[in-house]
C-alpha positions as MATLAB code, in Angstrom:
seq = 'XXXXXXXXXXXXXXXXXXXXXXXXXXXXXXXXXXXXXXXXXXXXXXXXXXXXXXXXXXXXXXXXXXXXXXXXXXXXXXXXXXXXXXXXXXXXXXXXXXXXXXXXXXXXXXXXXXXXXXXXXXXXXXXXXXXXXXXXXXXXXXXXXXXXXXXXXXXXXXXXXXXXXXXXXXXXXXXXXXXXXXXXXXXXXXXXXXXXXXXXXXXXX';
ca = [
     -43.451   60.473   19.502;
     -44.294   64.116   20.070;
     -41.591   64.467   22.719;
     -38.978   63.018   20.356;
     -40.043   65.321   17.518;
     -39.939   68.297   19.889;
     -36.477   67.235   21.015;
     -35.213   67.125   17.437;
     -36.623   70.573   16.751;
     -35.017   71.903   19.923;
     -31.669   70.384   18.953;
     -31.796   72.133   15.595;
     -32.753   75.450   17.163;
     -29.926   75.124   19.699;
     -27.354   74.672   16.946;
     -26.487   71.075   17.731;
     -24.091   69.838   15.044;
     -25.170   66.179   14.872;
     -27.958   63.958   16.192;
     -28.104   60.171   16.564;
     -31.703   58.949   16.468;
     -32.866   55.615   17.891;
     -35.583   53.896   15.858;
     -36.929   50.403   15.121;
     -36.688   47.960   12.220;
     -40.435   48.221   11.656;
     -40.400   52.013   11.244;
     -42.813   53.088    8.524;
     -44.916   49.927    8.664;
     -48.543   49.775    9.753;
     -47.590   48.505   13.193;
     -47.655   49.934   16.705;
     -43.947   50.725   16.915;
     -43.697   51.381   13.180;
     -46.294   54.151   13.340;
     -44.675   55.528   16.483;
     -41.214   55.936   14.979;
     -42.027   56.902   11.376;
     -42.731   60.570   12.260;
     -39.528   60.695   14.307;
     -37.456   59.460   11.375;
     -39.242   61.849    9.021;
     -38.476   64.798   11.298;
     -34.845   63.723   11.633;
     -34.431   63.565    7.869;
     -35.990   67.010    7.445;
     -33.517   68.748    9.757;
     -30.701   70.941    8.525;
     -28.597   69.097   11.119;
     -26.837   65.877    9.990;
     -28.339   62.770   11.596;
     -27.765   59.050   11.867;
     -30.775   56.793   12.400;
     -30.139   53.596   14.349;
     -32.872   51.037   13.705;
     -33.030   48.422   16.436;
     -34.674   45.002   16.775;
     -35.650   43.364   20.057;
     -32.872   43.341   22.647;
     -31.212   40.036   23.545;
     -31.032   41.515   27.049;
     -34.821   41.201   27.359;
     -34.096   37.622   28.345;
     -33.186   38.850   31.835;
     -36.960   38.704   32.382;
     -36.592   34.912   32.182;
     -33.875   34.659   34.833;
     -36.097   33.431   37.664;
     -37.862   30.711   35.671;
     -34.572   29.537   34.145;
     -32.963   29.280   37.592;
     -35.968   27.852   39.398;
     -37.714   25.749   36.780;
     -35.153   25.080   34.061;
     -37.356   26.673   31.421;
     -38.477   30.004   30.010;
     -41.930   30.835   28.706;
     -42.649   32.414   25.345;
     -45.572   32.507   22.891;
     -43.395   32.418   19.767;
     -42.713   29.408   17.567;
     -39.396   28.159   19.011;
     -38.171   27.049   15.579;
     -38.535   30.421   13.816;
     -35.411   32.549   13.630;
     -35.229   36.268   14.377;
     -32.551   38.912   14.704;
     -31.901   40.715   17.982;
     -29.140   42.933   19.387;
     -27.222   43.297   22.635;
     -27.649   46.641   24.383;
     -23.870   46.844   24.813;
     -23.415   46.710   21.034;
     -25.862   49.578   20.558;
     -23.857   51.618   23.054;
     -20.597   50.918   21.239;
     -22.094   51.880   17.881;
     -23.572   55.100   19.233;
     -20.288   56.042   20.878;
     -18.300   55.452   17.681;
     -20.786   57.417   15.589;
     -20.783   60.373   17.974;
     -16.985   60.296   18.123;
     -16.734   60.587   14.321;
     -20.025   62.127   13.177;
     -18.742   63.284    9.790;
     -18.413   59.652    8.704;
     -22.040   58.944    9.527;
     -23.923   62.042    8.392;
     -27.398   61.308    7.034;
     -27.166   57.542    7.383;
     -29.550   54.806    8.472;
     -28.179   51.672   10.089;
     -29.774   48.379   11.123;
     -28.084   47.128   14.274;
     -28.675   43.390   14.413;
     -26.783   40.254   15.345;
     -26.989   36.950   13.458;
     -30.399   35.290   13.697;
     -31.334   32.559   16.158;
     -34.478   30.829   17.364;
     -35.691   30.060   20.862;
     -34.507   26.454   20.678;
     -31.031   27.807   19.866;
     -31.278   30.090   22.888;
     -32.360   27.264   25.178;
     -29.408   25.184   23.954;
     -27.070   28.112   24.629;
     -28.366   28.423   28.186;
     -27.991   24.650   28.604;
     -24.374   24.791   27.498;
     -23.539   27.862   29.554;
     -25.270   26.840   32.775;
     -24.421   23.152   32.612;
     -28.017   22.042   33.104;
     -30.905   21.339   30.760;
     -32.882   24.468   29.869;
     -35.982   24.305   27.684;
     -38.444   26.746   26.172;
     -42.113   26.325   27.043;
     -44.585   27.704   24.513;
     -47.519   29.568   26.059;
     -50.611   31.246   24.548;
     -50.310   34.879   23.513;
     -52.963   35.872   26.059;
     -50.894   34.360   28.861;
     -47.789   36.156   27.614;
     -49.648   39.460   27.612;
     -50.815   38.906   31.166;
     -47.252   38.109   32.268;
     -45.774   41.199   30.619;
     -48.371   43.443   32.189;
     -47.782   41.744   35.519;
     -44.155   42.836   35.222;
     -45.271   46.442   34.925;
     -45.252   46.954   31.160;
     -47.984   49.329   29.889;
     -50.563   47.649   27.673;
     -49.697   49.604   24.519;
     -46.067   48.500   24.829;
     -47.045   44.890   25.474;
     -49.250   44.943   22.390;
     -46.315   46.303   20.394;
     -43.977   43.597   21.653;
     -46.471   40.824   20.925;
     -47.019   42.284   17.471;
     -43.282   41.887   16.860;
     -43.530   38.316   18.145;
     -46.201   37.631   15.527;
     -43.948   39.117   12.848;
     -41.357   36.586   13.982;
     -43.860   33.724   13.890;
     -44.700   34.739   10.316;
     -40.984   34.728    9.429;
     -41.113   38.375    8.378;
     -37.998   39.897    6.847;
     -38.514   42.810    9.238;
     -37.685   40.616   12.216;
     -35.150   38.402   10.434;
     -32.891   41.040    8.929;
     -30.360   39.588    6.483;
     -27.935   42.525    6.657;
     -26.104   41.826    9.904;
     -22.893   43.697    9.104;
     -23.550   47.269   10.251;
     -22.275   46.778   13.805;
     -18.962   45.333   12.613;
     -18.608   47.955    9.878;
     -18.980   50.778   12.392;
     -17.142   49.419   15.445;
     -14.689   46.979   13.887;
     -16.099   44.281   16.189;
     -18.600   41.576   15.314;
     -22.042   41.784   16.876;
     -22.533   39.850   20.116;
     -24.139   36.490   19.331;
     -26.832   34.841   21.459;
     -24.265   32.272   22.628;
     -21.791   34.974   23.668;
     -24.558   36.877   25.430;
     -25.625   33.882   27.516;
     -22.019   33.415   28.661;
     -21.748   37.102   29.585;
     -25.058   36.992   31.443;
     -24.380   33.796   33.394;
];
């Protein structure tokens, strides 16, 4: 957080004409990532430099972590309720949005966008993998403690794992923060619809 705030201050001092700021949907909430990004957004909004804040959900691309179990076992492991929907975003869509904003900054001065694709649940995702790969793929629900151990085993720091699992619990509770209804910002900025979970699985196959 401090590094990001320092970077914004340095940008202003250097005479940068526009700044795009990456944030999260939970910014400003009493959550791990929310408390991390709230001061960054506050600093961005206080600058004399025009800014655009890009609030992001979980990345669809995080599912690359499941590649080995999908290939080897025909399943992926997750602690979330597989029937509860949530909104995510493809990294490629975030890149397109950022590029378009930086190419025409005057159109996006002092804005806040929520970059999300249409909602899906883990059963939907398993069905998409099944269709794309031509073999049955399922989701296996595991305890949160086991999920934490797996994330940390993949090299994630504990604070980040706790933040991710906190988002998972928001999803389990069907929070509006993780099931954003406004899914039009990506299309409004780029002229292209957001990548859906089905499209992503086909691209990733």
